[in-house]
Coordinates of C-alpha atoms and ligand atoms in Angstrom, one line a residue:
X13 CA 69.1 52.3 192.7
X14 CA 67.1 51.8 189.6
X15 CA 68.4 50.6 186.2
X16 CA 67.6 51.7 182.7
X17 CA 65.8 54.9 183.5
X18 CA 64.6 57.3 180.9
X19 CA 65.9 60.9 181.6
X20 CA 63.4 62.7 179.4
X21 CA 61.7 64.3 182.3
X22 CA 65.0 65.1 183.9
X23 CA 66.5 67.3 181.2
X24 CA 64.8 70.5 180.2
X25 CA 65.6 69.9 176.5
X26 CA 63.4 66.9 176.8
X27 CA 65.7 64.5 175.0
X28 CA 65.1 60.8 175.3
X29 CA 68.2 59.6 177.1
X30 CA 68.6 56.3 179.0
X31 CA 70.7 56.1 182.1
X32 CA 72.3 52.7 183.0
X33 CA 71.7 53.5 186.7
X34 CA 69.7 56.2 188.5
X35 CA 69.4 57.1 192.2
X36 CA 67.3 59.7 193.8
X37 CA 68.8 61.3 196.9
X38 CA 66.2 62.6 199.3
X39 CA 68.6 63.3 202.2
X40 CA 72.3 64.2 201.9
X41 CA 73.2 61.4 204.3
X42 CA 72.0 58.8 201.7
X43 CA 75.1 59.7 199.7
X44 CA 77.3 57.8 202.2
X45 CA 75.4 54.6 201.4
X46 CA 75.7 55.2 197.7
X47 CA 79.4 55.6 197.9
X48 CA 79.7 52.2 199.4
X49 CA 77.8 50.4 196.7
X50 CA 79.8 48.2 194.2
X51 CA 78.1 50.1 191.3
X52 CA 79.5 53.4 192.6
X53 CA 83.0 52.0 192.8
X54 CA 83.0 50.7 189.2
X55 CA 80.8 53.1 187.2
X56 CA 81.2 56.7 186.2
X57 CA 78.7 59.1 187.7
X58 CA 76.8 62.3 187.0
X59 CA 75.2 64.6 189.5
X60 CA 71.9 65.8 188.1
X61 CA 69.9 68.7 189.6
X62 CA 67.0 70.2 187.7
X63 CA 68.6 69.3 184.4
X64 CA 68.0 72.8 183.1
X65 CA 71.5 73.6 182.0
X66 CA 72.5 70.3 180.5
X67 CA 72.8 68.9 177.0
X68 CA 73.0 65.1 176.7
X69 CA 74.9 64.6 173.5
X70 CA 74.3 60.8 173.5
X71 CA 71.1 58.9 174.0
X72 CA 72.7 56.6 176.6
X73 CA 74.5 57.6 179.8
X74 CA 76.7 54.6 180.7
X75 CA 76.9 55.2 184.5
X76 CA 75.1 56.3 187.6
X77 CA 72.9 59.4 187.5
X78 CA 72.7 60.9 191.0
X79 CA 69.5 63.0 191.2
X80 CA 69.5 65.5 194.0
X81 CA 66.1 65.9 195.5
X82 CA 66.7 66.7 199.2
X83 CA 64.2 69.3 200.5
X84 CA 64.1 71.9 203.3
X85 CA 64.2 75.6 203.8
X86 CA 65.3 76.8 207.3
X87 CA 66.1 80.2 208.8
X88 CA 69.3 79.7 210.7
X89 CA 70.0 83.3 211.8
X90 CA 68.0 86.5 212.2
X91 CA 69.4 89.7 213.7
X92 CA 66.4 91.8 213.0
X93 CA 67.8 93.0 209.7
X94 CA 69.9 90.3 208.1
X95 CA 68.5 86.8 207.8
X96 CA 70.4 83.7 206.9
X97 CA 68.4 81.0 205.2
X98 CA 69.7 77.4 204.6
X99 CA 68.2 75.6 201.6
X100 CA 68.6 72.0 200.7
X101 CA 70.0 71.4 197.2
X102 CA 66.8 69.7 195.8
X103 CA 64.5 72.6 196.5
X104 CA 63.0 74.2 193.4
X105 CA 64.8 77.6 192.8
X106 CA 61.9 79.7 191.6
X107 CA 59.7 78.3 194.4
X108 CA 62.4 79.3 196.9
X109 CA 62.6 82.9 195.5
X110 CA 58.8 83.2 195.6
X111 CA 58.8 82.1 199.3
X112 CA 61.5 84.6 200.2
X113 CA 59.7 87.5 198.5
X114 CA 56.5 86.5 200.3
X115 CA 58.4 86.8 203.6
X116 CA 59.6 90.2 202.6
X117 CA 63.2 89.2 202.3
X118 CA 65.4 91.0 199.7
X119 CA 68.4 89.6 197.9
X120 CA 67.1 87.1 195.3
X121 CA 64.1 88.8 193.8
X122 CA 65.6 89.5 190.4
X123 CA 66.5 85.8 190.0
X124 CA 62.7 85.0 190.0
X125 CA 61.4 82.4 187.6
X126 CA 64.8 80.9 186.6
X127 CA 64.0 77.2 186.2
X128 CA 66.2 74.8 188.2
X129 CA 67.1 73.6 191.6
X130 CA 69.0 75.4 194.4
X131 CA 72.0 73.0 194.3
X132 CA 72.8 73.9 190.7
X133 CA 72.5 77.6 191.2
X134 CA 76.0 78.2 192.5
X135 CA 77.6 76.0 189.9
X136 CA 77.0 78.5 187.1
X137 CA 76.4 81.5 189.4
X138 CA 72.9 82.1 187.9
X139 CA 72.2 85.7 187.0
X140 CA 69.5 87.8 185.6
X141 CA 68.3 91.5 185.5
X142 CA 71.4 92.9 187.2
X143 CA 71.7 90.4 190.0
X144 CA 73.7 87.2 190.4
X145 CA 73.5 84.4 192.9
X146 CA 76.9 85.4 194.3
X147 CA 75.4 88.7 195.6
X148 CA 73.5 86.9 198.4
X149 CA 75.4 83.6 198.6
X150 CA 77.0 83.0 202.0
X151 CA 78.3 79.4 201.8
X152 CA 77.4 76.0 200.7
X153 CA 77.9 72.4 201.9
X154 CA 79.3 70.0 199.5
X155 CA 80.5 66.4 199.5
X156 CA 83.6 65.1 197.7
X157 CA 82.5 62.5 195.3
X158 CA 85.8 60.6 195.5
X159 CA 86.5 60.7 199.3
X160 CA 83.0 61.2 200.7
X161 CA 84.3 64.0 202.8
X162 CA 82.1 67.1 203.6
X163 CA 83.4 70.5 202.9
X164 CA 82.0 74.1 203.3
X165 CA 82.8 76.6 200.6
X166 CA 82.3 80.3 201.4
X167 CA 81.6 82.9 198.8
X168 CA 85.3 83.6 198.0
X169 CA 86.2 79.9 197.8
X170 CA 83.6 79.4 195.1
X171 CA 85.5 81.8 192.8
X172 CA 82.3 83.1 191.2
X173 CA 82.5 84.7 187.8
X174 CA 80.0 85.4 185.0
X175 CA 78.1 82.1 184.7
X176 CA 81.0 80.3 186.4
X177 CA 82.4 79.0 189.7
X178 CA 85.0 76.6 190.9
X179 CA 82.4 73.8 190.5
X180 CA 82.4 74.5 186.8
X181 CA 86.1 75.1 186.7
X182 CA 88.9 73.6 188.7
X183 CA 86.7 71.3 190.8
X184 CA 84.4 70.2 187.9
X185 CA 82.7 66.9 188.6
X186 CA 84.4 66.6 192.0
X187 CA 81.8 67.8 194.5
X188 CA 78.0 67.5 194.9
X189 CA 76.4 70.5 196.6
X190 CA 74.0 69.4 199.3
X191 CA 72.8 72.7 200.7
X192 CA 73.3 76.5 200.2
X193 CA 73.0 79.4 202.7
X194 CA 71.9 82.8 201.6
X195 CA 72.2 86.1 203.4
X196 CA 69.0 88.1 202.8
X197 CA 67.8 91.4 204.2
X198 CA 64.5 92.7 205.6
X199 CA 65.1 96.0 203.9
X200 CA 66.7 96.6 200.6
X201 CA 66.8 98.7 197.5
X202 CA 65.2 97.2 194.4
X203 CA 67.4 96.9 191.3
X204 CA 65.3 98.3 188.5
X205 CA 67.9 99.5 186.1
X206 CA 68.6 96.5 184.0
X207 CA 67.0 96.3 180.5
X208 CA 63.3 96.9 180.2
X209 CA 62.4 96.4 183.9
X210 CA 61.7 100.1 184.6
X211 CA 59.8 100.6 181.4
X212 CA 57.7 97.5 182.0
X213 CA 56.8 98.6 185.5
X214 CA 55.9 102.1 184.5
X215 CA 53.8 100.9 181.6
X216 CA 51.9 98.9 184.2
X217 CA 51.5 101.9 186.5
X218 CA 54.2 100.8 189.1
X219 CA 56.8 103.5 189.2
X220 CA 57.4 102.7 192.8
X221 CA 57.1 98.9 192.9
X222 CA 57.0 96.7 196.0
X223 CA 59.3 93.7 196.3
X224 CA 56.4 91.5 195.3
X225 CA 55.5 93.6 192.3
X226 CA 59.1 93.5 191.1
X227 CA 59.1 89.8 191.5
X228 CA 55.9 89.4 189.5
X229 CA 57.1 91.8 186.8
X230 CA 60.2 89.8 186.3
X231 CA 58.2 86.6 186.0
X232 CA 56.0 88.2 183.4
X233 CA 59.0 89.6 181.4
X234 CA 60.7 86.2 181.4
X235 CA 57.4 84.5 180.4
X236 CA 57.1 86.8 177.4
X237 CA 60.7 86.2 176.2
X238 CA 61.7 82.7 177.2
X239 CA 60.1 79.4 176.2
X240 CA 58.6 77.3 179.0
X241 CA 60.6 74.1 179.1
X242 CA 57.5 72.2 180.0
X243 CA 56.1 73.1 176.6
X244 CA 59.2 73.5 174.4
X245 CA 62.5 71.9 175.3
X246 CA 65.3 74.3 176.0
X247 CA 68.0 75.1 178.5
X248 CA 67.7 78.9 178.7
X249 CA 70.6 80.9 177.3
X250 CA 72.6 78.4 175.3
X251 CA 75.6 80.6 174.8
X252 CA 77.4 83.1 177.1
X253 CA 77.5 86.7 176.2
X254 CA 81.0 87.2 174.8
X255 CA 83.3 89.8 176.4
X256 CA 85.6 91.5 173.8
X257 CA 88.4 94.1 173.9
X258 CA 87.4 97.8 173.6
X259 CA 89.3 98.2 170.4
X260 CA 87.4 95.4 168.7
X261 CA 84.1 96.7 170.0
X262 CA 84.8 100.2 168.6
X263 CA 85.3 98.7 165.1
X264 CA 82.0 96.8 165.4
X265 CA 80.2 99.9 166.7
X266 CA 81.2 101.9 163.7
X267 CA 79.7 99.2 161.5
X268 CA 76.6 98.6 163.7
X269 CA 75.9 101.8 165.6
X270 CA 72.9 100.2 167.4
X271 CA 74.8 97.3 168.9
X272 CA 73.7 96.8 172.5
X273 CA 76.6 96.5 175.0
X274 CA 77.6 96.6 178.7
X275 CA 80.9 98.0 179.8
X276 CA 82.8 95.7 182.1
X277 CA 84.8 97.0 185.1
X278 CA 88.1 96.0 183.4
X279 CA 87.5 98.2 180.3
X280 CA 86.3 95.3 178.1
X281 CA 82.8 95.2 176.6
X282 CA 80.1 92.5 176.9
X283 CA 78.0 92.1 173.8
X284 CA 74.7 90.1 173.8
X285 CA 75.2 86.9 172.0
X286 CA 71.4 86.9 171.2
X287 CA 71.9 90.1 169.2
X288 CA 74.9 88.6 167.3
X289 CA 73.0 85.4 166.5
X290 CA 69.9 87.4 165.3
X291 CA 72.1 89.6 163.1
X292 CA 73.7 86.5 161.6
X293 CA 70.2 85.5 160.5
X294 CA 69.4 82.7 162.8
X295 CA 66.5 84.0 164.9
X296 CA 63.4 81.8 164.3
X297 CA 65.4 79.3 162.1
X298 CA 64.2 75.8 162.7
X299 CA 63.9 72.3 161.1
X300 CA 61.5 69.6 162.2
X301 CA 63.2 68.9 165.5
X302 CA 65.3 71.8 166.7
X303 CA 65.6 75.5 166.2
X304 CA 66.5 79.0 167.4
X305 CA 63.7 80.5 169.6
X306 CA 61.8 83.2 167.6
X307 CA 61.6 85.7 170.5
X308 CA 65.2 85.3 171.9
X309 CA 67.9 84.1 169.6
X310 CA 70.2 83.0 172.6
X311 CA 67.8 80.1 173.3
X312 CA 68.0 76.9 171.3
X313 CA 64.9 74.8 171.3
X314 CA 63.8 71.2 170.8
X315 CA 60.4 70.6 169.4
X316 CA 60.3 66.9 170.0
X317 CA 61.7 63.6 168.6
X318 CA 65.2 65.2 168.1
X319 CA 68.5 64.2 169.6
X320 CA 71.2 66.0 171.6
X321 CA 73.4 65.8 168.5
X322 CA 71.0 67.9 166.5
X323 CA 71.5 70.7 169.0
X324 CA 75.3 70.2 168.9
X325 CA 75.2 70.5 165.1
X326 CA 73.0 73.6 165.2
X327 CA 75.2 75.2 167.8
X328 CA 78.3 74.6 165.8
X329 CA 76.7 76.2 162.7
X330 CA 75.7 79.2 164.7
X331 CA 79.1 79.6 166.2
X332 CA 80.7 79.4 162.8
X333 CA 78.5 82.0 161.2
X334 CA 78.8 84.4 164.1
X335 CA 82.5 84.1 164.0
X336 CA 82.6 84.6 160.2
X337 CA 80.4 87.7 160.4
X338 CA 81.8 89.4 163.6
X339 CA 85.1 87.7 164.3
X340 CA 83.8 86.7 167.7
X341 CA 83.7 83.1 169.0
X342 CA 80.7 82.6 171.2
X343 CA 81.0 79.7 173.7
X344 CA 78.2 77.6 175.2
X345 CA 76.8 78.3 178.7
X346 CA 75.1 74.9 178.8
X347 CA 77.0 71.9 180.1
X348 CA 77.6 69.1 177.5
X349 CA 77.5 65.5 178.8
Ligands
EPU403 N1 68.8 90.8 171.7 C1 68.6 90.8 170.3 N2 68.1 89.7 169.8 C2 67.8 88.6 170.5 C3 68.1 88.5 171.8 C4 68.6 89.7 172.5 O1 68.8 91.8 169.7 O2 67.3 87.6 169.8 C5 69.3 92.0 172.4 C6 68.2 92.6 173.2 O3 67.4 93.5 172.5 C7 69.0 93.4 174.3 C8 70.2 92.5 174.5 O4 70.3 91.7 173.3 O5 69.4 94.6 173.8 C9 70.2 91.7 175.7 O6 69.1 90.8 175.7 P1 68.4 90.3 177.0 O7 68.1 91.4 177.9 O8 67.2 89.4 176.6 O9 69.4 89.4 177.8 P2 70.6 88.5 177.3 O10 71.9 89.2 177.4 O11 70.3 87.9 176.0 C10 71.0 87.6 179.7 C11 71.2 86.2 180.4 C12 69.8 85.6 180.7 C13 69.0 86.6 181.5 C14 68.9 87.9 180.8 C15 68.2 89.0 181.7 C16 73.3 85.3 179.7 C17 74.0 84.3 178.8 N3 72.0 85.3 179.6 O12 70.5 87.3 178.4 O13 70.0 84.4 181.4 O14 67.7 86.1 181.8 O15 70.2 88.4 180.5 O16 69.1 89.4 182.7 O17 74.0 86.1 180.4 C18 70.2 82.1 181.2 O18 71.3 82.2 181.7 O19 69.7 80.9 180.9 C19 69.4 83.3 181.0 C20 68.2 83.2 180.4

């Protein structure tokens, strides 16, 4: 275990945050040893994965940061059509997707290029371009941070929802995910209907794309719209897209006939927070340290030398003005620590 470690490279916002203690886990079995240390018994702890969906609101974490970096991708079942792949939590998510696509396995291709690690993906049920992690998630192994006991969670037990799961809800902070199993297929239908995927492909002469071509197109679309955290600090979408009642939506639509929206199965309507934030005048706003990304208003960015509290303040101002203009309270997708 190290002491006084700078977490700047471990949070995609790139904030300078010191951790009192820091331990890197390269094999899930090392957790047992950690649980027996005196530090673990006395200090609070935080499980850190890729740090791509986290906002440190203070510049000191007074406890133990457990950094999951265990590696390994293994095929555990193959019936000629369905393939089950077990992935250790510390594997890089976009790298895993790239490998599956190269093998010709369908099921995670639309989730290409989402920064982060595999172990964090179920926590917020990552999603993009009409696909969510829960669509191919079979089960995960997790360890109880209090008792040290292992437990398997199947798809149902994870209670997946839009950018949520039991690990973000009822069991928040109680488990560390050590590995995830996915059920993938050797054949599949590509999902091309979301947003501008089809138009992008056809502009590039790919009306009938292969699995690999779709993967590469999604990487290009994301690159064009979302800032690279290695260059500009950010945590992807900062807010969730709010889901509102049909009656409220109809009133909004009369005022703004061009408002983009997605109908939800329960009759409610999901409205893009990025659109609301842009209409409230925030897109491209910035001061010296933080701002609202100029190509996608849902992403808050850190240009350097700022603090987590600058983002907290900006987020609050955005929430307030969106609520004043549209009567909709948008809530953060990013986890605050
Ligand atoms: N829009 C604007 N202005 C903006 C941003 C968006 O008008 O500044 C409009 C777009 O024109 C479009 C609609 O809002 O009509 C939706 O935008 P987009 O397709 O970019 O997707 P999103 O709803 O803003 C969600 C996810 C992203 C995911 C994309 C693509 C959430 C919170 N975000 O964003 O996920 O990549 O769809 O599937 O659901 C993430 O979670 O970190 C993330 C990046």
